[in-house]
Amino acid sequence: MTTPADTRWPAAKRPLRKHLAGLLSAAAFAVALVAGQGADAADPVVMRISHQLPPAHHIAQLIDQFAADVEAKSNGAIDVQIFGAEQAYKANQNHPAVARGQVEAAVSTNFQWGNTIPEMNVVTLPYFFTKLERIKKFPGSPAEELLDQKLLEKGVHNIAWFYTTRQSIFTSAAKPLVAVDDFKGIKIRGLNKLVDEGLIAAGAAPAAMPGSEVYQALQTGVIDAGLTDVSAAYSRRFYEVQKYGTVSPFFSVYFHLYVNPSWYDGLAPELRKVVDDAAQSAEAASIPLTEKTAEDAIRQLQEKGMTIHVQTPEEAAAFEAVMQPPVMEAFKASSPDAAKLVDLVNAL
């Protein structure tokens, strides 16, 4: 039976597994949880993946394709069940759920680790991790290996990094935010305590809030300006409450796929290879997919009537000179390995 999620894929590429995001209640998930724990050895290996993304998000679709690849290449020996849109766990619950073995896998965004793994903030340093060549060299690099080790120390085994954005957008209603001085006195949606130091250096007043609350805050004037990636600005309909948008390589974001180490180590070698190969394929596919999604979003925002300005290299350099230094200083002071990680990224 074709599910709503499956209709997003061409017929030849539609996932051949049960897509559970948006279809199961919490009670149904509990039944699936018990069933997964009590499965007979002859049954397929169950791989439940929890994530926070809505079905239309391009990374959610990438996870769908990963699941389809695993099921196809394992000849059904692995049954991948996806619980998206926080159907199983809230975003901040995914890590402990995987570490405790309550679910086999999850997908989280890098900045959700907060102070737990401060090194995960390296990709969100202003104007530091946004060059495409650097992003392409990250998989398999010493920088990635350091982060993977940090994750393992917290009880999860990372298997893929899904590049999600390097194109941020500063949105506004009263006037365009083109020069650094335009941010003075502006109440803007912040990202996290670290990155907000850069906004403060530009004279803005960042306010922390989840992405789901930004639209209403902009609409009611609680904040003057939005900050998100260009794809989210379109999907969250910022064009209805914001006239202007400045696209900037302000920071990058990654979602990453991680599994329970005991579950992973218990896989037969041939099944472990299937999971690894599918993860690497999805990781590589995330780069062109994300770039195209960003290009489409910029065009779509313009079609909806937003006046879009794309920062020139000179403008980006002026923003970097003001915003990066305080954030970089705070990042290097956040952990003993932070400075080492900066050097590893600079080597990419």
mmCIF file of C-alpha atoms in Angstrom:
data_model
loop_
_atom_site.group_PDB
_atom_site.id
_atom_site.type_symbol
_atom_site.label_atom_id
_atom_site.label_comp_id
_atom_site.label_asym_id
_atom_site.label_seq_id
_atom_site.Cartn_x
_atom_site.Cartn_y
_atom_site.Cartn_z
ATOM 1 C CA MET A 1 0.000 0.000 0.000
ATOM 2 C CA THR A 2 1.347 3.390 -0.926
ATOM 3 C CA THR A 3 1.476 5.772 2.030
ATOM 4 C CA PRO A 4 1.280 9.585 1.804
ATOM 5 C CA ALA A 5 5.036 9.769 2.314
ATOM 6 C CA ASP A 6 5.656 7.368 -0.564
ATOM 7 C CA THR A 7 3.928 9.656 -3.065
ATOM 8 C CA ARG A 8 6.848 12.059 -2.830
ATOM 9 C CA TRP A 9 9.090 9.610 -4.693
ATOM 10 C CA PRO A 10 9.001 8.593 -8.358
ATOM 11 C CA ALA A 11 7.477 5.144 -8.741
ATOM 12 C CA ALA A 12 10.869 3.515 -9.360
ATOM 13 C CA LYS A 13 12.334 5.002 -6.196
ATOM 14 C CA ARG A 14 9.496 4.809 -3.689
ATOM 15 C CA PRO A 15 10.432 3.230 -0.369
ATOM 16 C CA LEU A 16 9.241 -0.366 -0.082
ATOM 17 C CA ARG A 17 8.843 -0.277 3.711
ATOM 18 C CA LYS A 18 6.315 0.900 6.241
ATOM 19 C CA HIS A 19 6.655 4.607 6.804
ATOM 20 C CA LEU A 20 5.344 5.262 10.282
ATOM 21 C CA ALA A 21 5.850 9.026 10.619
ATOM 22 C CA GLY A 22 2.526 10.676 11.226
ATOM 23 C CA LEU A 23 0.665 7.361 11.174
ATOM 24 C CA LEU A 24 1.208 5.932 14.647
ATOM 25 C CA SER A 25 -0.086 7.204 17.943
ATOM 26 C CA ALA A 26 2.023 7.081 21.103
ATOM 27 C CA ALA A 27 0.145 3.930 22.102
ATOM 28 C CA ALA A 28 0.932 2.279 18.788
ATOM 29 C CA PHE A 29 4.581 3.158 19.212
ATOM 30 C CA ALA A 30 4.552 1.480 22.618
ATOM 31 C CA VAL A 31 3.202 -1.694 20.989
ATOM 32 C CA ALA A 32 5.921 -1.497 18.332
ATOM 33 C CA LEU A 33 8.510 -0.981 21.049
ATOM 34 C CA VAL A 34 7.474 -4.149 22.878
ATOM 35 C CA ALA A 35 7.256 -6.095 19.643
ATOM 36 C CA GLY A 36 10.745 -4.984 18.650
ATOM 37 C CA GLN A 37 12.192 -6.069 21.972
ATOM 38 C CA GLY A 38 10.543 -9.456 21.833
ATOM 39 C CA ALA A 39 11.137 -10.325 18.186
ATOM 40 C CA ASP A 40 12.110 -13.881 17.349
ATOM 41 C CA ALA A 41 15.629 -14.427 16.065
ATOM 42 C CA ALA A 42 14.218 -15.570 12.710
ATOM 43 C CA ASP A 43 12.348 -12.303 12.229
ATOM 44 C CA PRO A 44 13.895 -9.336 10.402
ATOM 45 C CA VAL A 45 16.171 -7.117 12.457
ATOM 46 C CA VAL A 46 14.159 -4.072 13.485
ATOM 47 C CA MET A 47 15.709 -0.618 13.063
ATOM 48 C CA ARG A 48 13.435 2.096 14.463
ATOM 49 C CA ILE A 49 14.512 5.647 13.632
ATOM 50 C CA SER A 50 13.127 8.604 15.588
ATOM 51 C CA HIS A 51 13.424 12.166 14.336
ATOM 52 C CA GLN A 52 11.771 15.564 14.666
ATOM 53 C CA LEU A 53 11.397 16.548 11.012
ATOM 54 C CA PRO A 54 8.088 16.928 9.156
ATOM 55 C CA PRO A 55 7.634 14.605 6.143
ATOM 56 C CA ALA A 56 8.135 17.406 3.588
ATOM 57 C CA HIS A 57 11.592 18.379 4.877
ATOM 58 C CA HIS A 58 14.325 17.390 2.434
ATOM 59 C CA ILE A 59 16.328 15.613 5.141
ATOM 60 C CA ALA A 60 13.220 13.647 6.170
ATOM 61 C CA GLN A 61 12.956 12.498 2.564
ATOM 62 C CA LEU A 62 16.636 11.565 2.607
ATOM 63 C CA ILE A 63 16.009 9.413 5.698
ATOM 64 C CA ASP A 64 13.138 7.762 3.829
ATOM 65 C CA GLN A 65 15.505 6.875 1.006
ATOM 66 C CA PHE A 66 18.118 5.553 3.464
ATOM 67 C CA ALA A 67 15.453 3.261 4.910
ATOM 68 C CA ALA A 68 14.410 2.051 1.465
ATOM 69 C CA ASP A 69 18.039 1.327 0.547
ATOM 70 C CA VAL A 70 18.666 -0.646 3.740
ATOM 71 C CA GLU A 71 15.580 -2.785 3.251
ATOM 72 C CA ALA A 72 16.294 -3.399 -0.426
ATOM 73 C CA LYS A 73 20.001 -4.179 -0.045
ATOM 74 C CA SER A 74 19.411 -6.437 2.961
ATOM 75 C CA ASN A 75 16.680 -8.298 1.045
ATOM 76 C CA GLY A 76 14.285 -7.505 3.843
ATOM 77 C CA ALA A 77 16.566 -8.784 6.598
ATOM 78 C CA ILE A 78 16.377 -5.327 8.221
ATOM 79 C CA ASP A 79 12.960 -3.797 8.831
ATOM 80 C CA VAL A 80 13.377 -0.011 9.046
ATOM 81 C CA GLN A 81 10.554 1.811 10.803
ATOM 82 C CA ILE A 82 10.570 5.613 10.800
ATOM 83 C CA PHE A 83 8.926 7.671 13.525
ATOM 84 C CA GLY A 84 9.261 11.228 12.221
ATOM 85 C CA ALA A 85 7.733 14.511 13.364
ATOM 86 C CA GLU A 86 8.402 13.583 17.020
ATOM 87 C CA GLN A 87 5.951 10.665 16.873
ATOM 88 C CA ALA A 88 8.112 8.555 19.201
ATOM 89 C CA TYR A 89 10.273 11.008 21.130
ATOM 90 C CA LYS A 90 10.735 14.749 21.368
ATOM 91 C CA ALA A 91 13.921 16.126 19.835
ATOM 92 C CA ASN A 92 15.701 16.387 23.179
ATOM 93 C CA GLN A 93 14.698 12.830 24.105
ATOM 94 C CA ASN A 94 16.242 11.087 21.098
ATOM 95 C CA HIS A 95 19.794 10.856 22.409
ATOM 96 C CA PRO A 96 18.939 9.212 25.750
ATOM 97 C CA ALA A 97 16.423 6.904 24.047
ATOM 98 C CA VAL A 98 19.090 5.578 21.676
ATOM 99 C CA ALA A 99 21.802 5.414 24.335
ATOM 100 C CA ARG A 100 19.511 3.358 26.592
ATOM 101 C CA GLY A 101 18.443 1.055 23.786
ATOM 102 C CA GLN A 102 14.802 2.155 23.879
ATOM 103 C CA VAL A 103 15.021 2.730 20.136
ATOM 104 C CA GLU A 104 17.742 1.651 17.715
ATOM 105 C CA ALA A 105 18.474 4.944 15.951
ATOM 106 C CA ALA A 106 17.666 8.636 15.773
ATOM 107 C CA VAL A 107 18.462 11.763 13.807
ATOM 108 C CA SER A 108 19.325 15.006 15.619
ATOM 109 C CA THR A 109 20.700 18.395 14.642
ATOM 110 C CA ASN A 110 24.175 19.405 15.740
ATOM 111 C CA PHE A 111 23.185 22.388 17.905
ATOM 112 C CA GLN A 112 20.724 20.324 19.942
ATOM 113 C CA TRP A 113 23.694 18.900 21.850
ATOM 114 C CA GLY A 114 24.179 22.274 23.572
ATOM 115 C CA ASN A 115 26.692 22.036 26.384
ATOM 116 C CA THR A 116 26.656 18.231 26.340
ATOM 117 C CA ILE A 117 29.097 18.207 23.413
ATOM 118 C CA PRO A 118 30.161 21.838 22.888
ATOM 119 C CA GLU A 119 32.388 20.805 19.958
ATOM 120 C CA MET A 120 29.213 20.113 17.937
ATOM 121 C CA ASN A 121 28.788 23.884 17.597
ATOM 122 C CA VAL A 122 31.793 24.134 15.277
ATOM 123 C CA VAL A 123 29.654 24.143 12.118
ATOM 124 C CA THR A 124 27.516 27.002 13.427
ATOM 125 C CA LEU A 125 30.414 29.412 14.004
ATOM 126 C CA PRO A 126 29.625 32.484 11.876
ATOM 127 C CA TYR A 127 31.170 32.349 8.392
ATOM 128 C CA PHE A 128 33.489 29.476 9.344
ATOM 129 C CA PHE A 129 32.035 26.240 7.979
ATOM 130 C CA THR A 130 30.065 27.499 4.995
ATOM 131 C CA LYS A 131 32.394 27.022 2.033
ATOM 132 C CA LEU A 132 31.101 24.168 -0.121
ATOM 133 C CA GLU A 133 34.550 22.645 -0.609
ATOM 134 C CA ARG A 134 35.006 22.439 3.152
ATOM 135 C CA ILE A 135 31.616 20.753 3.481
ATOM 136 C CA LYS A 136 32.521 18.207 0.795
ATOM 137 C CA LYS A 137 35.785 17.334 2.563
ATOM 138 C CA PHE A 138 34.217 16.898 6.001
ATOM 139 C CA PRO A 139 33.024 13.254 5.644
ATOM 140 C CA GLY A 140 35.813 10.896 6.690
ATOM 141 C CA SER A 141 38.059 13.739 7.857
ATOM 142 C CA PRO A 142 39.887 13.953 11.208
ATOM 143 C CA ALA A 143 37.397 16.674 12.162
ATOM 144 C CA GLU A 144 34.509 14.256 11.655
ATOM 145 C CA GLU A 145 36.358 11.510 13.526
ATOM 146 C CA LEU A 146 36.812 13.773 16.548
ATOM 147 C CA LEU A 147 33.084 14.533 16.663
ATOM 148 C CA ASP A 148 32.172 10.881 16.157
ATOM 149 C CA GLN A 149 34.369 9.984 19.135
ATOM 150 C CA LYS A 150 32.644 12.632 21.266
ATOM 151 C CA LEU A 151 29.278 11.114 20.361
ATOM 152 C CA LEU A 152 30.481 7.609 21.192
ATOM 153 C CA GLU A 153 31.579 8.844 24.608
ATOM 154 C CA LYS A 154 27.954 9.914 25.138
ATOM 155 C CA GLY A 155 26.667 6.446 24.324
ATOM 156 C CA VAL A 156 25.751 6.598 20.625
ATOM 157 C CA HIS A 157 27.527 5.462 17.466
ATOM 158 C CA ASN A 158 27.297 8.019 14.661
ATOM 159 C CA ILE A 159 26.942 6.639 11.133
ATOM 160 C CA ALA A 160 26.132 9.650 8.912
ATOM 161 C CA TRP A 161 26.275 13.449 8.723
ATOM 162 C CA PHE A 162 23.474 14.989 6.682
ATOM 163 C CA TYR A 163 24.462 18.468 5.508
ATOM 164 C CA THR A 164 21.297 20.526 5.904
ATOM 165 C CA THR A 165 22.061 24.186 5.163
ATOM 166 C CA ARG A 166 24.760 26.803 4.701
ATOM 167 C CA GLN A 167 22.392 29.497 3.456
ATOM 168 C CA SER A 168 20.857 31.493 6.301
ATOM 169 C CA ILE A 169 18.410 34.314 5.832
ATOM 170 C CA PHE A 170 17.884 37.421 7.924
ATOM 171 C CA THR A 171 14.261 38.463 7.392
ATOM 172 C CA SER A 172 12.623 41.765 8.281
ATOM 173 C CA ALA A 173 9.498 43.792 7.666
ATOM 174 C CA ALA A 174 10.399 47.458 8.186
ATOM 175 C CA LYS A 175 13.688 47.664 6.286
ATOM 176 C CA PRO A 176 16.225 45.331 4.676
ATOM 177 C CA LEU A 177 19.135 44.148 6.815
ATOM 178 C CA VAL A 178 22.011 44.550 4.394
ATOM 179 C CA ALA A 179 24.810 46.283 6.327
ATOM 180 C CA VAL A 180 26.072 45.380 9.795
ATOM 181 C CA ASP A 181 24.808 48.714 11.135
ATOM 182 C CA ASP A 182 21.265 47.748 10.084
ATOM 183 C CA PHE A 183 21.186 45.285 13.008
ATOM 184 C CA LYS A 184 21.586 47.919 15.715
ATOM 185 C CA GLY A 185 18.630 47.790 18.090
ATOM 186 C CA ILE A 186 16.906 45.027 16.124
ATOM 187 C CA LYS A 187 15.111 42.313 18.121
ATOM 188 C CA ILE A 188 15.965 39.113 16.246
ATOM 189 C CA ARG A 189 15.349 35.407 16.678
ATOM 190 C CA GLY A 190 18.537 33.923 18.142
ATOM 191 C CA LEU A 191 20.030 30.499 17.541
ATOM 192 C CA ASN A 192 21.859 29.563 20.736
ATOM 193 C CA LYS A 193 23.868 31.289 23.440
ATOM 194 C CA LEU A 194 27.128 30.850 21.523
ATOM 195 C CA VAL A 195 26.057 32.117 18.103
ATOM 196 C CA ASP A 196 24.015 34.904 19.655
ATOM 197 C CA GLU A 197 27.302 36.511 20.716
ATOM 198 C CA GLY A 198 27.834 37.385 17.053
ATOM 199 C CA LEU A 199 24.417 39.016 16.757
ATOM 200 C CA ILE A 200 25.049 40.991 19.937
ATOM 201 C CA ALA A 201 28.385 42.179 18.514
ATOM 202 C CA ALA A 202 26.440 43.623 15.572
ATOM 203 C CA GLY A 203 24.154 45.528 17.952
ATOM 204 C CA ALA A 204 21.134 43.213 17.726
ATOM 205 C CA ALA A 205 19.091 41.860 20.634
ATOM 206 C CA PRO A 206 18.612 38.121 20.068
ATOM 207 C CA ALA A 207 15.672 36.271 21.619
ATOM 208 C CA ALA A 208 15.769 32.489 21.931
ATOM 209 C CA MET A 209 12.745 30.630 20.596
ATOM 210 C CA PRO A 210 12.023 27.426 18.675
ATOM 211 C CA GLY A 211 11.463 27.673 14.959
ATOM 212 C CA SER A 212 7.790 26.822 15.308
ATOM 213 C CA GLU A 213 7.178 30.041 17.303
ATOM 214 C CA VAL A 214 9.027 32.483 15.045
ATOM 215 C CA TYR A 215 6.179 33.121 12.590
ATOM 216 C CA GLN A 216 3.810 34.318 15.306
ATOM 217 C CA ALA A 217 6.547 36.355 16.987
ATOM 218 C CA LEU A 218 7.229 38.136 13.701
ATOM 219 C CA GLN A 219 3.535 38.603 13.014
ATOM 220 C CA THR A 220 2.821 40.155 16.422
ATOM 221 C CA GLY A 221 5.993 42.245 16.600
ATOM 222 C CA VAL A 222 7.526 40.373 19.527
ATOM 223 C CA ILE A 223 10.672 40.333 17.382
ATOM 224 C CA ASP A 224 11.617 42.537 14.443
ATOM 225 C CA ALA A 225 13.638 40.055 12.424
ATOM 226 C CA GLY A 226 13.908 36.359 11.771
ATOM 227 C CA LEU A 227 16.939 34.117 11.406
ATOM 228 C CA THR A 228 16.631 30.693 9.847
ATOM 229 C CA ASP A 229 17.764 28.792 6.786
ATOM 230 C CA VAL A 230 16.238 29.741 3.459
ATOM 231 C CA SER A 231 14.302 26.492 3.094
ATOM 232 C CA ALA A 232 12.655 26.932 6.493
ATOM 233 C CA ALA A 233 11.790 30.558 5.684
ATOM 234 C CA TYR A 234 9.747 29.279 2.759
ATOM 235 C CA SER A 235 8.193 26.232 4.426
ATOM 236 C CA ARG A 236 7.214 28.328 7.484
ATOM 237 C CA ARG A 237 5.711 31.023 5.210
ATOM 238 C CA PHE A 238 7.807 33.917 6.461
ATOM 239 C CA TYR A 239 6.918 35.694 3.216
ATOM 240 C CA GLU A 240 3.453 36.331 4.689
ATOM 241 C CA VAL A 241 4.829 38.492 7.521
ATOM 242 C CA GLN A 242 8.232 39.653 6.223
ATOM 243 C CA LYS A 243 8.967 41.880 3.256
ATOM 244 C CA TYR A 244 12.772 41.611 3.080
ATOM 245 C CA GLY A 245 15.334 38.833 3.241
ATOM 246 C CA THR A 246 19.130 38.885 3.180
ATOM 247 C CA VAL A 247 20.652 35.523 2.272
ATOM 248 C CA SER A 248 23.989 34.966 3.973
ATOM 249 C CA PRO A 249 26.499 32.126 4.481
ATOM 250 C CA PHE A 250 26.133 32.809 8.212
ATOM 251 C CA PHE A 251 26.437 29.249 9.506
ATOM 252 C CA SER A 252 25.918 25.623 8.566
ATOM 253 C CA VAL A 253 23.670 23.016 10.134
ATOM 254 C CA TYR A 254 23.909 19.245 10.080
ATOM 255 C CA PHE A 255 21.454 16.566 11.065
ATOM 256 C CA HIS A 256 23.224 13.330 11.929
ATOM 257 C CA LEU A 257 22.126 9.719 12.138
ATOM 258 C CA TYR A 258 23.284 7.685 15.109
ATOM 259 C CA VAL A 259 22.558 4.212 16.444
ATOM 260 C CA ASN A 260 22.748 2.267 19.679
ATOM 261 C CA PRO A 261 26.292 0.782 19.824
ATOM 262 C CA SER A 262 25.168 -2.588 21.214
ATOM 263 C CA TRP A 263 22.545 -2.949 18.499
ATOM 264 C CA TYR A 264 25.064 -1.969 15.822
ATOM 265 C CA ASP A 265 27.790 -4.283 17.103
ATOM 266 C CA GLY A 266 25.272 -7.129 17.295
ATOM 267 C CA LEU A 267 24.443 -6.951 13.595
ATOM 268 C CA ALA A 268 25.808 -9.665 11.350
ATOM 269 C CA PRO A 269 28.816 -8.261 9.439
ATOM 270 C CA GLU A 270 26.970 -8.310 6.123
ATOM 271 C CA LEU A 271 24.023 -6.383 7.608
ATOM 272 C CA ARG A 272 26.313 -3.885 9.286
ATOM 273 C CA LYS A 273 27.877 -3.232 5.862
ATOM 274 C CA VAL A 274 24.428 -2.660 4.360
ATOM 275 C CA VAL A 275 23.656 -0.039 7.012
ATOM 276 C CA ASP A 276 27.062 1.628 6.605
ATOM 277 C CA ASP A 277 26.852 1.713 2.807
ATOM 278 C CA ALA A 278 23.337 3.175 2.828
ATOM 279 C CA ALA A 279 24.401 5.767 5.422
ATOM 280 C CA GLN A 280 27.379 6.844 3.320
ATOM 281 C CA SER A 281 25.205 7.097 0.202
ATOM 282 C CA ALA A 282 22.683 9.270 2.031
ATOM 283 C CA GLU A 283 25.477 11.398 3.475
ATOM 284 C CA ALA A 284 26.882 12.060 -0.009
ATOM 285 C CA ALA A 285 23.410 12.705 -1.460
ATOM 286 C CA SER A 286 22.671 15.341 1.190
ATOM 287 C CA ILE A 287 25.104 17.826 -0.378
ATOM 288 C CA PRO A 288 23.558 18.266 -3.856
ATOM 289 C CA LEU A 289 20.076 17.825 -2.395
ATOM 290 C CA THR A 290 20.571 20.613 0.138
ATOM 291 C CA GLU A 291 22.161 22.946 -2.396
ATOM 292 C CA LYS A 292 19.237 22.501 -4.804
ATOM 293 C CA THR A 293 16.707 22.909 -2.007
ATOM 294 C CA ALA A 294 18.293 26.241 -1.046
ATOM 295 C CA GLU A 295 18.319 27.487 -4.642
ATOM 296 C CA ASP A 296 14.665 26.557 -5.033
ATOM 297 C CA ALA A 297 13.740 28.256 -1.754
ATOM 298 C CA ILE A 298 15.326 31.571 -2.755
ATOM 299 C CA ARG A 299 13.370 31.555 -6.004
ATOM 300 C CA GLN A 300 10.149 30.551 -4.223
ATOM 301 C CA LEU A 301 10.488 33.354 -1.669
ATOM 302 C CA GLN A 302 10.924 35.848 -4.505
ATOM 303 C CA GLU A 303 7.881 34.439 -6.285
ATOM 304 C CA LYS A 304 5.897 34.997 -3.078
ATOM 305 C CA GLY A 305 6.828 38.675 -3.128
ATOM 306 C CA MET A 306 9.825 38.898 -0.803
ATOM 307 C CA THR A 307 12.626 41.257 -1.782
ATOM 308 C CA ILE A 308 15.719 39.069 -1.552
ATOM 309 C CA HIS A 309 19.290 40.320 -1.312
ATOM 310 C CA VAL A 310 22.139 37.803 -1.549
ATOM 311 C CA GLN A 311 25.254 38.940 0.273
ATOM 312 C CA THR A 312 28.272 39.678 -1.874
ATOM 313 C CA PRO A 313 31.635 38.235 -0.773
ATOM 314 C CA GLU A 314 32.628 41.717 0.396
ATOM 315 C CA GLU A 315 29.473 42.078 2.497
ATOM 316 C CA ALA A 316 29.952 38.618 3.992
ATOM 317 C CA ALA A 317 33.537 39.519 4.908
ATOM 318 C CA ALA A 318 32.332 42.661 6.702
ATOM 319 C CA PHE A 319 29.796 40.610 8.699
ATOM 320 C CA GLU A 320 32.444 37.981 9.476
ATOM 321 C CA ALA A 321 34.857 40.609 10.816
ATOM 322 C CA VAL A 322 32.274 41.748 13.365
ATOM 323 C CA MET A 323 30.398 38.545 14.204
ATOM 324 C CA GLN A 324 32.967 35.745 14.126
ATOM 325 C CA PRO A 325 35.626 36.878 16.652
ATOM 326 C CA PRO A 326 33.496 36.857 19.831
ATOM 327 C CA VAL A 327 31.864 33.570 18.896
ATOM 328 C CA MET A 328 35.180 31.945 18.000
ATOM 329 C CA GLU A 329 36.685 33.072 21.290
ATOM 330 C CA ALA A 330 33.761 31.671 23.273
ATOM 331 C CA PHE A 331 33.853 28.419 21.317
ATOM 332 C CA LYS A 332 37.552 27.823 21.936
ATOM 333 C CA ALA A 333 36.980 28.387 25.646
ATOM 334 C CA SER A 334 34.071 25.922 25.737
ATOM 335 C CA SER A 335 36.131 22.705 25.836
ATOM 336 C CA PRO A 336 39.741 21.453 25.832
ATOM 337 C CA ASP A 337 39.329 20.049 22.293
ATOM 338 C CA ALA A 338 37.588 23.040 20.704
ATOM 339 C CA ALA A 339 40.753 24.776 19.520
ATOM 340 C CA LYS A 340 42.055 21.487 18.111
ATOM 341 C CA LEU A 341 38.823 21.043 16.197
ATOM 342 C CA VAL A 342 39.083 24.551 14.735
ATOM 343 C CA ASP A 343 42.563 23.646 13.453
ATOM 344 C CA LEU A 344 41.230 20.416 11.931
ATOM 345 C CA VAL A 345 38.444 22.269 10.147
ATOM 346 C CA ASN A 346 40.884 24.903 8.885
ATOM 347 C CA ALA A 347 42.879 22.052 7.360
ATOM 348 C CA LEU A 348 39.936 20.909 5.226
#
